[in-house]
Short mmCIF file of C-alpha atoms in Angstrom, two decimals:
data_model
loop_
_atom_site.label_atom_id
_atom_site.label_comp_id
_atom_site.label_asym_id
_atom_site.label_seq_id
_atom_site.Cartn_x
_atom_site.Cartn_y
_atom_site.Cartn_z
CA MET A 1026 -0.19 -0.15 -0.23
CA ASP A 1027 1.25 3.70 -0.78
CA ILE A 1028 1.34 5.98 2.26
CA PRO A 1029 -1.08 8.55 1.52
CA THR A 1030 0.17 11.93 2.22
CA LEU A 1031 -2.54 14.86 3.18
CA ARG A 1032 -2.44 18.03 3.35
CA THR A 1033 -4.25 20.47 6.23
CA PRO A 1034 -4.88 24.22 5.72
CA ARG A 1035 -1.51 24.56 7.62
CA LEU A 1036 0.12 20.78 7.63
CA LEU A 1037 1.47 18.06 5.59
CA LEU A 1038 0.60 14.46 6.69
CA ARG A 1039 3.18 12.66 5.03
CA PRO A 1040 5.08 9.31 5.18
CA TRP A 1041 7.56 8.49 7.36
CA THR A 1042 11.01 7.64 6.22
CA PRO A 1043 14.68 7.03 7.72
CA GLU A 1044 16.10 10.46 7.61
CA ASP A 1045 13.42 11.35 9.71
CA ALA A 1046 14.59 9.41 12.93
CA ASP A 1047 17.43 12.21 14.31
CA ARG A 1048 14.09 15.03 14.05
CA LEU A 1049 11.98 12.46 15.88
CA ILE A 1050 14.31 11.78 18.66
CA ALA A 1051 15.26 15.37 18.88
CA ILE A 1052 11.17 15.97 19.79
CA LEU A 1053 11.36 12.92 22.02
CA HIS A 1054 14.14 14.54 24.06
CA GLU A 1055 12.13 18.35 24.27
CA PRO A 1056 12.34 18.93 28.33
CA ASN A 1057 8.42 17.54 29.19
CA ILE A 1058 7.35 16.65 26.21
CA LEU A 1059 6.65 12.43 27.49
CA GLY A 1060 5.82 13.42 30.85
CA TYR A 1061 1.87 12.22 30.68
CA PHE A 1062 3.41 9.19 28.83
CA PRO A 1063 3.67 5.91 30.18
CA ARG A 1064 7.07 5.95 28.97
CA THR A 1065 8.70 9.14 30.46
CA ALA A 1066 12.14 8.94 29.82
CA PRO A 1067 13.81 9.95 26.49
CA TRP A 1068 14.04 7.25 23.69
CA PRO A 1069 17.15 6.08 22.67
CA SER A 1070 18.15 6.30 19.13
CA GLU A 1071 17.74 3.05 18.02
CA GLU A 1072 13.70 3.50 19.63
CA ALA A 1073 13.03 6.21 16.61
CA ASP A 1074 14.28 3.23 14.43
CA ARG A 1075 12.00 0.94 15.92
CA TYR A 1076 9.01 3.67 15.71
CA ILE A 1077 9.10 4.41 12.19
CA ALA A 1078 9.65 0.30 10.81
CA HIS A 1079 6.49 -0.32 13.28
CA HIS A 1080 4.17 2.63 11.62
CA LEU A 1081 5.24 1.50 8.21
CA SER A 1082 4.04 -1.67 8.33
CA HIS A 1083 1.13 -0.38 10.35
CA TRP A 1084 0.30 1.01 8.03
CA GLN A 1085 0.39 -1.83 5.15
CA GLU A 1086 -0.98 -4.47 7.98
CA ARG A 1087 -4.62 -2.03 8.44
CA GLY A 1088 -4.42 0.81 6.28
CA CYS A 1089 -3.48 3.20 8.76
CA GLY A 1090 -0.66 4.20 11.08
CA HIS A 1091 0.82 7.43 11.83
CA TRP A 1092 2.24 10.33 9.89
CA ALA A 1093 5.30 12.35 9.83
CA VAL A 1094 3.67 16.12 10.71
CA VAL A 1095 5.63 18.46 8.84
CA THR A 1096 4.83 22.57 8.49
CA PRO A 1097 5.29 22.72 4.98
CA ALA A 1098 6.68 26.42 5.28
CA ASP A 1099 9.77 25.16 6.18
CA GLY A 1100 9.88 21.28 5.76
CA GLN A 1101 10.58 20.96 8.96
CA VAL A 1102 9.38 17.50 10.78
CA VAL A 1103 7.29 18.81 13.89
CA GLY A 1104 6.09 15.70 15.58
CA TRP A 1105 3.51 12.47 14.39
CA ASN A 1106 -0.22 12.34 14.18
CA GLY A 1107 -2.03 9.45 12.45
CA LEU A 1108 -4.75 6.50 13.84
CA GLU A 1109 -3.45 3.18 15.65
CA PHE A 1110 -5.05 -0.02 16.17
CA LEU A 1111 -5.06 -1.25 19.65
CA PRO A 1112 -4.62 -5.30 19.58
CA GLU A 1113 -5.97 -5.99 23.34
CA THR A 1114 -8.79 -4.04 22.66
CA GLY A 1115 -9.75 -4.41 19.23
CA GLU A 1116 -9.79 -0.51 19.47
CA THR A 1117 -8.68 2.03 17.12
CA GLU A 1118 -7.33 5.40 18.30
CA VAL A 1119 -6.37 8.79 17.32
CA ALA A 1120 -2.75 10.06 18.24
CA TYR A 1121 -0.93 12.96 18.38
CA LEU A 1122 2.57 14.31 19.51
CA LEU A 1123 4.27 17.80 18.62
CA SER A 1124 7.01 19.25 19.41
CA ARG A 1125 6.52 21.84 22.25
CA GLU A 1126 7.67 24.78 19.37
CA VAL A 1127 4.51 24.44 17.90
CA TRP A 1128 2.40 24.04 21.23
CA GLY A 1129 -0.85 26.56 20.92
CA HIS A 1130 -1.23 26.98 17.40
CA GLY A 1131 -3.80 24.74 17.07
CA TYR A 1132 -1.96 22.09 14.88
CA ALA A 1133 -2.80 18.96 17.11
CA THR A 1134 -6.41 19.63 16.46
CA GLU A 1135 -5.95 20.31 12.96
CA ALA A 1136 -4.00 17.04 12.65
CA ALA A 1137 -6.28 14.52 14.87
CA ARG A 1138 -9.39 16.26 12.65
CA ALA A 1139 -7.66 15.36 9.45
CA ALA A 1140 -6.57 11.77 10.60
CA LEU A 1141 -10.36 11.31 11.80
CA GLN A 1142 -11.65 11.88 8.25
CA PHE A 1143 -8.92 9.79 6.51
CA GLY A 1144 -10.16 7.16 9.11
CA PHE A 1145 -13.50 7.39 8.89
CA THR A 1146 -13.52 8.01 4.93
CA ASN A 1147 -10.77 6.02 3.92
CA CYS A 1148 -10.51 2.96 6.34
CA SER A 1149 -14.30 2.61 7.00
CA PHE A 1150 -14.22 2.67 11.08
CA ASP A 1151 -17.42 2.35 12.80
CA LYS A 1152 -15.66 5.07 15.91
CA ILE A 1153 -12.20 6.09 16.90
CA ILE A 1154 -11.10 6.30 20.27
CA GLY A 1155 -8.93 8.69 21.65
CA LEU A 1156 -6.69 8.63 24.54
CA THR A 1157 -5.22 10.76 27.44
CA HIS A 1158 -3.63 11.35 30.78
CA PRO A 1159 -6.74 12.80 32.98
CA GLU A 1160 -4.33 15.89 33.63
CA ASN A 1161 -3.57 16.61 30.29
CA VAL A 1162 -6.03 19.87 30.03
CA ALA A 1163 -4.51 20.79 26.39
CA SER A 1164 -4.85 17.11 24.91
CA ARG A 1165 -8.11 16.85 26.32
CA ARG A 1166 -9.83 19.90 24.64
CA VAL A 1167 -7.80 18.58 21.12
CA LEU A 1168 -10.25 16.11 21.39
CA GLU A 1169 -13.12 17.77 22.35
CA LYS A 1170 -12.84 19.81 19.60
CA CYS A 1171 -12.61 16.77 17.46
CA GLY A 1172 -16.16 16.23 18.29
CA MET A 1173 -14.68 13.17 20.62
CA ALA A 1174 -16.56 12.60 23.64
CA LEU A 1175 -15.53 11.23 27.14
CA ILE A 1176 -16.40 7.83 27.83
CA ASP A 1177 -14.79 7.09 30.54
CA ARG A 1178 -11.51 5.95 32.28
CA GLN A 1179 -9.65 2.93 31.65
CA PHE A 1180 -6.23 1.17 32.25
CA TYR A 1181 -4.28 1.23 29.03
CA PHE A 1182 -1.07 0.82 28.67
CA SER A 1183 -0.64 -0.09 32.47
CA ILE A 1184 -1.77 3.88 33.62
CA GLU A 1185 -5.20 5.39 33.75
CA LEU A 1186 -6.39 7.06 30.62
CA CYS A 1187 -9.17 9.14 29.72
CA ARG A 1188 -11.19 7.06 26.76
CA TYR A 1189 -13.26 9.54 24.45
CA TRP A 1190 -14.58 8.24 21.41
CA VAL A 1191 -16.55 9.95 18.11
CA GLU A 1192 -18.45 7.67 15.63
CA ARG A 1193 -18.78 8.12 11.82
CA GLU A 1194 -22.01 9.44 11.97
CA GLU A 1195 -21.57 12.33 14.66
CA PHE A 1196 -18.37 13.09 13.47
CA PHE A 1197 -19.33 14.11 9.66
CA SER A 1198 -22.59 15.88 11.33
CA GLN A 1199 -20.72 18.10 13.51
CA ALA A 1200 -17.90 18.77 10.45
CA LYS A 1201 -21.19 19.86 8.77
CA GLY A 1202 -22.39 21.86 11.58
CA GLY A 1203 -24.99 19.90 12.41
#
């Protein structure tokens, strides 16, 4: 499968390349970037290579995965965004992580909406979940701006997370303003 490239008004969501590993590691070593993740320690360099390989194969196996999020004006990779199948639960999650240097610009919401639209349109998912740490107010806001509703708190990845979801019909109804 050819991994699609998506364009949003301000971002480019493109397939990962091996050349992106150094930039990914730089982002993951930013102070507190992983503060709400199950694994808060910075990743070793080889972990970026594994992450990229995993998501390239995830695309082939599942028809979805993570994109590199790029700001087109400078071509800089600023994080990740996309959809991931969770085999433990059979759910598909929208996920994102952006460099601190671009926080506060609405990029996470813009990218997450594009991923949701892709998942509902191209993958025919009936619902997509979003997971975030209860104290991560900014991430909770992103999910809510994408039309997702808080359903409950459950343990994923060995920590309790807020579980949001949106169904296809609700997502497109909200997108039309209804």
